[in-house]
Amino acid sequence: MNDFTGKTVLVTGATGALGAELCAKFAAAGANTVVAGRTGFEELAAALDGPALGVRLDVTSESDWAEAITRAQDRFGPVDVLVNNAAHLRTGTTEGIPLDDFRQVLDVNLTGALLGIRAVAPSMRLAGGGSIVNVNSIAGLAAAPGLVAYSSSKWALRGLLRAAAVELAGDGIRVNAVHPGIIETPLAYGPDGEELVPVGDFPIPRRADVAEIADFVLFAASDRARFATGSEFVADGGFLLGPAA
């Protein structure tokens, strides 16, 4: 079992489907859970079974990050675990996507993770080390037609992962990633409710439950994965294998 007793864990995008599940699982595992989001964070923190703090966090804002880390430290002490879970998606092709949409997706998914790592690293040094997990996507491992902004951000996030893992290793800070397949969340559907990626031909022909993906994130964040850094854990239902025979 994952044990986060006494550890302070900050989850971004905490009020989304996966984020809320992550917060619940970290709390159940004994963590001091910092619920970070733009709305609904206080209500979610109050509903968790264990010590929790809700903080407002726009991941693209350096001042929001500074405030979130300060509040977490004031309440619980140094941050031990950061989960960069916040994500933004806009559909659009390479030729067709509005430039503002493209930039907004990169700002949240890539720059937001960079700012989070920058903000939390000094706190983790105070703790003697830490664990950072970036929630990536199969869109960062394979072509994603019609999702050029999202896919570009997730491929770039892999470069950030490797750079941060090498640079922070000497401080005992591990940086890993989880690549979920299609999860049963609103991000799996387009604005008209259409299925963005059909899953019927996957070797495991369904979308993942948020609890299944959260289990991978908790493992990557935990001391059970203490020999892994710069690693990418894939939970994609066999998507990368191609269609089932």
PDB file of C-alpha atoms in Angstrom:
ATOM      1  CA  MET A   1       0.000   0.000   0.000  1.00  0.00           C
ATOM      2  CA  ASN A   2       1.078   3.580  -0.629  1.00  0.00           C
ATOM      3  CA  ASP A   3       1.823   5.421   2.603  1.00  0.00           C
ATOM      4  CA  PHE A   4       1.984   9.217   2.622  1.00  0.00           C
ATOM      5  CA  THR A   5       1.573   9.659   6.357  1.00  0.00           C
ATOM      6  CA  GLY A   6       2.961  13.036   7.394  1.00  0.00           C
ATOM      7  CA  LYS A   7       3.829  14.038   3.828  1.00  0.00           C
ATOM      8  CA  THR A   8       2.492  17.190   2.243  1.00  0.00           C
ATOM      9  CA  VAL A   9       1.080  16.648  -1.242  1.00  0.00           C
ATOM     10  CA  LEU A  10      -0.038  19.421  -3.603  1.00  0.00           C
ATOM     11  CA  VAL A  11      -2.342  18.479  -6.483  1.00  0.00           C
ATOM     12  CA  THR A  12      -3.112  20.965  -9.274  1.00  0.00           C
ATOM     13  CA  GLY A  13      -6.308  20.831 -11.274  1.00  0.00           C
ATOM     14  CA  ALA A  14      -7.633  19.306  -8.088  1.00  0.00           C
ATOM     15  CA  THR A  15     -11.333  19.843  -8.663  1.00  0.00           C
ATOM     16  CA  GLY A  16     -11.488  18.014 -11.991  1.00  0.00           C
ATOM     17  CA  ALA A  17     -12.440  14.354 -12.162  1.00  0.00           C
ATOM     18  CA  LEU A  18      -8.926  12.932 -11.894  1.00  0.00           C
ATOM     19  CA  GLY A  19      -7.739  15.658  -9.539  1.00  0.00           C
ATOM     20  CA  ALA A  20     -10.529  15.022  -7.047  1.00  0.00           C
ATOM     21  CA  GLU A  21      -9.816  11.295  -7.116  1.00  0.00           C
ATOM     22  CA  LEU A  22      -6.126  11.954  -6.530  1.00  0.00           C
ATOM     23  CA  CYS A  23      -6.881  14.181  -3.555  1.00  0.00           C
ATOM     24  CA  ALA A  24      -9.169  11.536  -2.043  1.00  0.00           C
ATOM     25  CA  LYS A  25      -6.570   8.799  -2.478  1.00  0.00           C
ATOM     26  CA  PHE A  26      -3.700  10.862  -1.085  1.00  0.00           C
ATOM     27  CA  ALA A  27      -5.828  11.846   1.903  1.00  0.00           C
ATOM     28  CA  ALA A  28      -6.799   8.219   2.499  1.00  0.00           C
ATOM     29  CA  ALA A  29      -3.092   7.327   2.420  1.00  0.00           C
ATOM     30  CA  GLY A  30      -2.362   9.758   5.255  1.00  0.00           C
ATOM     31  CA  ALA A  31      -1.163  12.834   3.362  1.00  0.00           C
ATOM     32  CA  ASN A  32      -1.558  16.465   4.256  1.00  0.00           C
ATOM     33  CA  THR A  33      -3.412  17.266   1.038  1.00  0.00           C
ATOM     34  CA  VAL A  34      -3.186  20.673  -0.619  1.00  0.00           C
ATOM     35  CA  VAL A  35      -6.132  21.015  -2.979  1.00  0.00           C
ATOM     36  CA  ALA A  36      -5.151  23.538  -5.653  1.00  0.00           C
ATOM     37  CA  GLY A  37      -7.559  24.826  -8.262  1.00  0.00           C
ATOM     38  CA  ARG A  38      -9.358  27.868  -9.612  1.00  0.00           C
ATOM     39  CA  THR A  39     -12.789  27.090  -8.127  1.00  0.00           C
ATOM     40  CA  GLY A  40     -14.295  24.627  -5.655  1.00  0.00           C
ATOM     41  CA  PHE A  41     -11.005  23.970  -3.867  1.00  0.00           C
ATOM     42  CA  GLU A  42     -12.203  24.894  -0.382  1.00  0.00           C
ATOM     43  CA  GLU A  43     -15.270  22.664  -0.624  1.00  0.00           C
ATOM     44  CA  LEU A  44     -13.218  19.694  -1.810  1.00  0.00           C
ATOM     45  CA  ALA A  45     -10.617  20.199   0.919  1.00  0.00           C
ATOM     46  CA  ALA A  46     -13.361  20.289   3.556  1.00  0.00           C
ATOM     47  CA  ALA A  47     -14.802  17.018   2.271  1.00  0.00           C
ATOM     48  CA  LEU A  48     -11.540  15.047   2.456  1.00  0.00           C
ATOM     49  CA  ASP A  49     -10.893  12.530   5.196  1.00  0.00           C
ATOM     50  CA  GLY A  50      -7.713  13.954   6.683  1.00  0.00           C
ATOM     51  CA  PRO A  51      -5.717  17.185   7.017  1.00  0.00           C
ATOM     52  CA  ALA A  52      -6.345  19.318   3.935  1.00  0.00           C
ATOM     53  CA  LEU A  53      -5.950  22.865   2.704  1.00  0.00           C
ATOM     54  CA  GLY A  54      -7.689  24.464  -0.255  1.00  0.00           C
ATOM     55  CA  VAL A  55      -5.727  27.070  -2.214  1.00  0.00           C
ATOM     56  CA  ARG A  56      -6.574  29.104  -5.272  1.00  0.00           C
ATOM     57  CA  LEU A  57      -4.115  28.381  -8.057  1.00  0.00           C
ATOM     58  CA  ASP A  58      -4.005  29.478 -11.667  1.00  0.00           C
ATOM     59  CA  VAL A  59      -1.015  27.407 -12.775  1.00  0.00           C
ATOM     60  CA  THR A  60       0.022  30.045 -15.318  1.00  0.00           C
ATOM     61  CA  SER A  61       0.526  32.635 -12.555  1.00  0.00           C
ATOM     62  CA  GLU A  62       3.887  32.852 -10.786  1.00  0.00           C
ATOM     63  CA  SER A  63       2.340  34.822  -7.940  1.00  0.00           C
ATOM     64  CA  ASP A  64      -0.371  32.197  -7.439  1.00  0.00           C
ATOM     65  CA  TRP A  65       2.311  29.502  -7.242  1.00  0.00           C
ATOM     66  CA  ALA A  66       4.319  31.466  -4.697  1.00  0.00           C
ATOM     67  CA  GLU A  67       1.232  32.016  -2.554  1.00  0.00           C
ATOM     68  CA  ALA A  68       0.172  28.360  -2.774  1.00  0.00           C
ATOM     69  CA  ILE A  69       3.575  27.058  -1.674  1.00  0.00           C
ATOM     70  CA  THR A  70       3.797  29.616   1.135  1.00  0.00           C
ATOM     71  CA  ARG A  71       0.368  28.669   2.457  1.00  0.00           C
ATOM     72  CA  ALA A  72       1.169  24.956   2.235  1.00  0.00           C
ATOM     73  CA  GLN A  73       4.417  25.421   4.143  1.00  0.00           C
ATOM     74  CA  ASP A  74       2.811  27.632   6.780  1.00  0.00           C
ATOM     75  CA  ARG A  75       0.140  24.993   7.409  1.00  0.00           C
ATOM     76  CA  PHE A  76       2.003  21.708   7.011  1.00  0.00           C
ATOM     77  CA  GLY A  77       5.714  22.375   6.484  1.00  0.00           C
ATOM     78  CA  PRO A  78       7.718  21.741   3.289  1.00  0.00           C
ATOM     79  CA  VAL A  79       6.000  20.185   0.297  1.00  0.00           C
ATOM     80  CA  ASP A  80       7.045  16.572  -0.326  1.00  0.00           C
ATOM     81  CA  VAL A  81       4.994  15.760  -3.433  1.00  0.00           C
ATOM     82  CA  LEU A  82       3.735  17.824  -6.359  1.00  0.00           C
ATOM     83  CA  VAL A  83       1.309  16.405  -8.907  1.00  0.00           C
ATOM     84  CA  ASN A  84       1.105  18.588 -12.027  1.00  0.00           C
ATOM     85  CA  ASN A  85      -2.371  17.484 -13.045  1.00  0.00           C
ATOM     86  CA  ALA A  86      -3.956  20.691 -14.374  1.00  0.00           C
ATOM     87  CA  ALA A  87      -4.681  20.471 -18.091  1.00  0.00           C
ATOM     88  CA  HIS A  88      -6.406  22.425 -20.822  1.00  0.00           C
ATOM     89  CA  LEU A  89      -7.656  21.110 -24.161  1.00  0.00           C
ATOM     90  CA  ARG A  90      -8.749  22.829 -27.337  1.00  0.00           C
ATOM     91  CA  THR A  91      -9.484  20.941 -30.528  1.00  0.00           C
ATOM     92  CA  GLY A  92      -8.113  22.120 -33.843  1.00  0.00           C
ATOM     93  CA  THR A  93      -5.860  21.085 -36.709  1.00  0.00           C
ATOM     94  CA  THR A  94      -2.372  22.339 -37.466  1.00  0.00           C
ATOM     95  CA  GLU A  95      -3.702  24.738 -40.083  1.00  0.00           C
ATOM     96  CA  GLY A  96      -6.980  25.566 -38.425  1.00  0.00           C
ATOM     97  CA  ILE A  97      -6.496  26.103 -34.715  1.00  0.00           C
ATOM     98  CA  PRO A  98      -6.684  29.757 -33.605  1.00  0.00           C
ATOM     99  CA  LEU A  99      -3.282  30.916 -32.413  1.00  0.00           C
ATOM    100  CA  ASP A 100      -4.715  32.161 -29.116  1.00  0.00           C
ATOM    101  CA  ASP A 101      -6.117  28.668 -28.412  1.00  0.00           C
ATOM    102  CA  PHE A 102      -2.764  27.082 -29.205  1.00  0.00           C
ATOM    103  CA  ARG A 103      -0.909  29.440 -26.883  1.00  0.00           C
ATOM    104  CA  GLN A 104      -3.439  28.988 -24.081  1.00  0.00           C
ATOM    105  CA  VAL A 105      -3.093  25.208 -24.135  1.00  0.00           C
ATOM    106  CA  LEU A 106       0.709  25.411 -24.019  1.00  0.00           C
ATOM    107  CA  ASP A 107       0.523  28.008 -21.262  1.00  0.00           C
ATOM    108  CA  VAL A 108      -1.508  25.738 -18.980  1.00  0.00           C
ATOM    109  CA  ASN A 109      -0.107  22.314 -19.841  1.00  0.00           C
ATOM    110  CA  LEU A 110       3.577  23.161 -20.294  1.00  0.00           C
ATOM    111  CA  THR A 111       4.344  26.538 -18.726  1.00  0.00           C
ATOM    112  CA  GLY A 112       2.105  25.686 -15.772  1.00  0.00           C
ATOM    113  CA  ALA A 113       4.158  22.573 -15.057  1.00  0.00           C
ATOM    114  CA  LEU A 114       7.412  24.517 -15.393  1.00  0.00           C
ATOM    115  CA  LEU A 115       6.219  27.152 -12.929  1.00  0.00           C
ATOM    116  CA  GLY A 116       5.106  24.443 -10.522  1.00  0.00           C
ATOM    117  CA  ILE A 117       8.470  22.705 -10.562  1.00  0.00           C
ATOM    118  CA  ARG A 118      10.257  26.040 -10.077  1.00  0.00           C
ATOM    119  CA  ALA A 119       8.008  27.012  -7.190  1.00  0.00           C
ATOM    120  CA  VAL A 120       8.129  23.714  -5.322  1.00  0.00           C
ATOM    121  CA  ALA A 121      11.825  22.828  -5.690  1.00  0.00           C
ATOM    122  CA  PRO A 122      13.069  25.104  -2.852  1.00  0.00           C
ATOM    123  CA  SER A 123      10.399  23.706  -0.529  1.00  0.00           C
ATOM    124  CA  MET A 124      11.388  20.145  -1.395  1.00  0.00           C
ATOM    125  CA  ARG A 125      15.023  20.934  -0.668  1.00  0.00           C
ATOM    126  CA  LEU A 126      13.933  21.973   2.826  1.00  0.00           C
ATOM    127  CA  ALA A 127      12.256  18.582   3.140  1.00  0.00           C
ATOM    128  CA  GLY A 128      15.453  16.804   2.059  1.00  0.00           C
ATOM    129  CA  GLY A 129      13.980  15.716  -1.261  1.00  0.00           C
ATOM    130  CA  GLY A 130      10.671  15.116  -2.919  1.00  0.00           C
ATOM    131  CA  SER A 131       8.665  13.640  -5.753  1.00  0.00           C
ATOM    132  CA  ILE A 132       7.109  15.418  -8.726  1.00  0.00           C
ATOM    133  CA  VAL A 133       4.671  13.648 -11.037  1.00  0.00           C
ATOM    134  CA  ASN A 134       3.510  15.176 -14.309  1.00  0.00           C
ATOM    135  CA  VAL A 135       0.225  13.815 -15.607  1.00  0.00           C
ATOM    136  CA  ASN A 136       0.921  13.505 -19.335  1.00  0.00           C
ATOM    137  CA  SER A 137      -1.166  11.675 -21.969  1.00  0.00           C
ATOM    138  CA  ILE A 138      -1.022   9.200 -24.819  1.00  0.00           C
ATOM    139  CA  ALA A 139      -1.185  12.372 -26.928  1.00  0.00           C
ATOM    140  CA  GLY A 140       2.420  12.850 -25.790  1.00  0.00           C
ATOM    141  CA  LEU A 141       3.390   9.442 -27.164  1.00  0.00           C
ATOM    142  CA  ALA A 142       1.558   9.168 -30.487  1.00  0.00           C
ATOM    143  CA  ALA A 143       0.064  11.334 -33.213  1.00  0.00           C
ATOM    144  CA  ALA A 144      -3.163  13.058 -32.221  1.00  0.00           C
ATOM    145  CA  PRO A 145      -4.873  14.511 -35.315  1.00  0.00           C
ATOM    146  CA  GLY A 146      -7.158  17.397 -34.484  1.00  0.00           C
ATOM    147  CA  LEU A 147      -5.441  17.923 -31.139  1.00  0.00           C
ATOM    148  CA  VAL A 148      -2.338  19.741 -32.322  1.00  0.00           C
ATOM    149  CA  ALA A 149      -2.142  22.116 -29.342  1.00  0.00           C
ATOM    150  CA  TYR A 150      -2.753  19.463 -26.713  1.00  0.00           C
ATOM    151  CA  SER A 151      -0.383  16.981 -28.350  1.00  0.00           C
ATOM    152  CA  SER A 152       2.339  19.616 -28.786  1.00  0.00           C
ATOM    153  CA  SER A 153       2.095  20.572 -25.125  1.00  0.00           C
ATOM    154  CA  LYS A 154       2.299  16.972 -23.977  1.00  0.00           C
ATOM    155  CA  TRP A 155       5.284  16.110 -26.172  1.00  0.00           C
ATOM    156  CA  ALA A 156       7.067  19.210 -24.884  1.00  0.00           C
ATOM    157  CA  LEU A 157       6.218  18.184 -21.320  1.00  0.00           C
ATOM    158  CA  ARG A 158       8.378  15.104 -21.872  1.00  0.00           C
ATOM    159  CA  GLY A 159      11.378  17.336 -22.539  1.00  0.00           C
ATOM    160  CA  LEU A 160      10.671  19.292 -19.379  1.00  0.00           C
ATOM    161  CA  LEU A 161      10.454  16.009 -17.477  1.00  0.00           C
ATOM    162  CA  ARG A 162      13.920  14.905 -18.528  1.00  0.00           C
ATOM    163  CA  ALA A 163      15.582  18.264 -17.955  1.00  0.00           C
ATOM    164  CA  ALA A 164      14.058  18.662 -14.503  1.00  0.00           C
ATOM    165  CA  ALA A 165      14.845  15.069 -13.507  1.00  0.00           C
ATOM    166  CA  VAL A 166      18.537  15.513 -14.316  1.00  0.00           C
ATOM    167  CA  GLU A 167      18.816  18.971 -12.796  1.00  0.00           C
ATOM    168  CA  LEU A 168      17.053  18.139  -9.518  1.00  0.00           C
ATOM    169  CA  ALA A 169      18.459  14.667  -8.915  1.00  0.00           C
ATOM    170  CA  GLY A 170      21.289  15.977  -6.762  1.00  0.00           C
ATOM    171  CA  ASP A 171      18.719  17.423  -4.366  1.00  0.00           C
ATOM    172  CA  GLY A 172      16.943  14.097  -3.954  1.00  0.00           C
ATOM    173  CA  ILE A 173      13.979  15.296  -6.025  1.00  0.00           C
ATOM    174  CA  ARG A 174      12.545  12.731  -8.423  1.00  0.00           C
ATOM    175  CA  VAL A 175      10.524  13.781 -11.480  1.00  0.00           C
ATOM    176  CA  ASN A 176       8.371  11.202 -13.248  1.00  0.00           C
ATOM    177  CA  ALA A 177       5.324  11.086 -15.497  1.00  0.00           C
ATOM    178  CA  VAL A 178       2.193   9.039 -15.954  1.00  0.00           C
ATOM    179  CA  HIS A 179       0.696   8.732 -19.455  1.00  0.00           C
ATOM    180  CA  PRO A 180      -2.973   7.837 -19.132  1.00  0.00           C
ATOM    181  CA  GLY A 181      -4.976   6.513 -22.015  1.00  0.00           C
ATOM    182  CA  ILE A 182      -8.504   7.757 -22.535  1.00  0.00           C
ATOM    183  CA  ILE A 183     -10.113   8.418 -19.161  1.00  0.00           C
ATOM    184  CA  GLU A 184     -13.831   8.690 -18.554  1.00  0.00           C
ATOM    185  CA  THR A 185     -13.780  12.447 -17.998  1.00  0.00           C
ATOM    186  CA  PRO A 186     -15.145  15.450 -19.949  1.00  0.00           C
ATOM    187  CA  LEU A 187     -11.750  15.752 -21.717  1.00  0.00           C
ATOM    188  CA  ALA A 188     -12.578  12.515 -23.584  1.00  0.00           C
ATOM    189  CA  TYR A 189     -15.302  14.291 -25.547  1.00  0.00           C
ATOM    190  CA  GLY A 190     -15.486  17.183 -27.973  1.00  0.00           C
ATOM    191  CA  PRO A 191     -17.699  20.243 -27.624  1.00  0.00           C
ATOM    192  CA  ASP A 192     -20.589  18.426 -29.312  1.00  0.00           C
ATOM    193  CA  GLY A 193     -20.239  15.372 -27.076  1.00  0.00           C
ATOM    194  CA  GLU A 194     -18.497  13.274 -29.715  1.00  0.00           C
ATOM    195  CA  GLU A 195     -15.900  10.724 -28.600  1.00  0.00           C
ATOM    196  CA  LEU A 196     -12.522  12.282 -29.457  1.00  0.00           C
ATOM    197  CA  VAL A 197     -10.685   8.956 -29.554  1.00  0.00           C
ATOM    198  CA  PRO A 198     -12.788   5.801 -30.138  1.00  0.00           C
ATOM    199  CA  VAL A 199     -11.685   3.020 -27.789  1.00  0.00           C
ATOM    200  CA  GLY A 200     -13.592   0.055 -29.233  1.00  0.00           C
ATOM    201  CA  ASP A 201     -10.519  -1.328 -31.029  1.00  0.00           C
ATOM    202  CA  PHE A 202      -8.120  -0.962 -28.097  1.00  0.00           C
ATOM    203  CA  PRO A 203      -6.799  -4.255 -26.658  1.00  0.00           C
ATOM    204  CA  ILE A 204      -8.646  -3.157 -23.496  1.00  0.00           C
ATOM    205  CA  PRO A 205     -11.706  -1.723 -25.268  1.00  0.00           C
ATOM    206  CA  ARG A 206     -12.887   0.894 -22.794  1.00  0.00           C
ATOM    207  CA  ARG A 207     -11.996   4.190 -21.198  1.00  0.00           C
ATOM    208  CA  ALA A 208     -10.104   4.080 -17.904  1.00  0.00           C
ATOM    209  CA  ASP A 209     -11.772   4.847 -14.628  1.00  0.00           C
ATOM    210  CA  VAL A 210     -10.169   7.786 -12.812  1.00  0.00           C
ATOM    211  CA  ALA A 211      -9.333   5.512  -9.867  1.00  0.00           C
ATOM    212  CA  GLU A 212      -7.188   3.282 -12.098  1.00  0.00           C
ATOM    213  CA  ILE A 213      -5.092   6.209 -13.290  1.00  0.00           C
ATOM    214  CA  ALA A 214      -4.871   7.707  -9.813  1.00  0.00           C
ATOM    215  CA  ASP A 215      -3.317   4.445  -8.607  1.00  0.00           C
ATOM    216  CA  PHE A 216      -0.481   4.862 -11.112  1.00  0.00           C
ATOM    217  CA  VAL A 217       0.097   8.461 -10.024  1.00  0.00           C
ATOM    218  CA  LEU A 218       0.243   7.507  -6.354  1.00  0.00           C
ATOM    219  CA  PHE A 219       2.755   4.768  -7.117  1.00  0.00           C
ATOM    220  CA  ALA A 220       4.979   7.151  -9.093  1.00  0.00           C
ATOM    221  CA  ALA A 221       4.772   9.699  -6.273  1.00  0.00           C
ATOM    222  CA  SER A 222       5.501   7.201  -3.519  1.00  0.00           C
ATOM    223  CA  ASP A 223       8.673   5.821  -2.013  1.00  0.00           C
ATOM    224  CA  ARG A 224       7.875   2.535  -3.750  1.00  0.00           C
ATOM    225  CA  ALA A 225       9.110   4.220  -6.942  1.00  0.00           C
ATOM    226  CA  ARG A 226      12.188   5.663  -5.243  1.00  0.00           C
ATOM    227  CA  PHE A 227      14.607   4.254  -7.852  1.00  0.00           C
ATOM    228  CA  ALA A 228      12.758   5.916 -10.739  1.00  0.00           C
ATOM    229  CA  THR A 229      13.350   9.392 -12.064  1.00  0.00           C
ATOM    230  CA  GLY A 230      12.814  10.698 -15.577  1.00  0.00           C
ATOM    231  CA  SER A 231      10.559   7.678 -16.037  1.00  0.00           C
ATOM    232  CA  GLU A 232       7.268   7.505 -17.896  1.00  0.00           C
ATOM    233  CA  PHE A 233       4.600   5.110 -16.691  1.00  0.00           C
ATOM    234  CA  VAL A 234       2.074   4.218 -19.401  1.00  0.00           C
ATOM    235  CA  ALA A 235      -1.497   3.165 -18.580  1.00  0.00           C
ATOM    236  CA  ASP A 236      -3.142   3.308 -21.988  1.00  0.00           C
ATOM    237  CA  GLY A 237      -5.320   0.215 -22.322  1.00  0.00           C
ATOM    238  CA  GLY A 238      -2.920  -1.069 -24.977  1.00  0.00           C
ATOM    239  CA  PHE A 239      -3.448   1.930 -27.267  1.00  0.00           C
ATOM    240  CA  LEU A 240       0.188   2.024 -28.358  1.00  0.00           C
ATOM    241  CA  LEU A 241       0.027  -1.619 -29.417  1.00  0.00           C
ATOM    242  CA  GLY A 242      -2.435  -0.790 -32.172  1.00  0.00           C
ATOM    243  CA  PRO A 243      -5.862  -2.347 -32.764  1.00  0.00           C
ATOM    244  CA  ALA A 244      -6.548  -5.697 -31.133  1.00  0.00           C
ATOM    245  CA  ALA A 245      -6.350  -8.664 -33.458  1.00  0.00           C
TER     246      ALA A 245
END
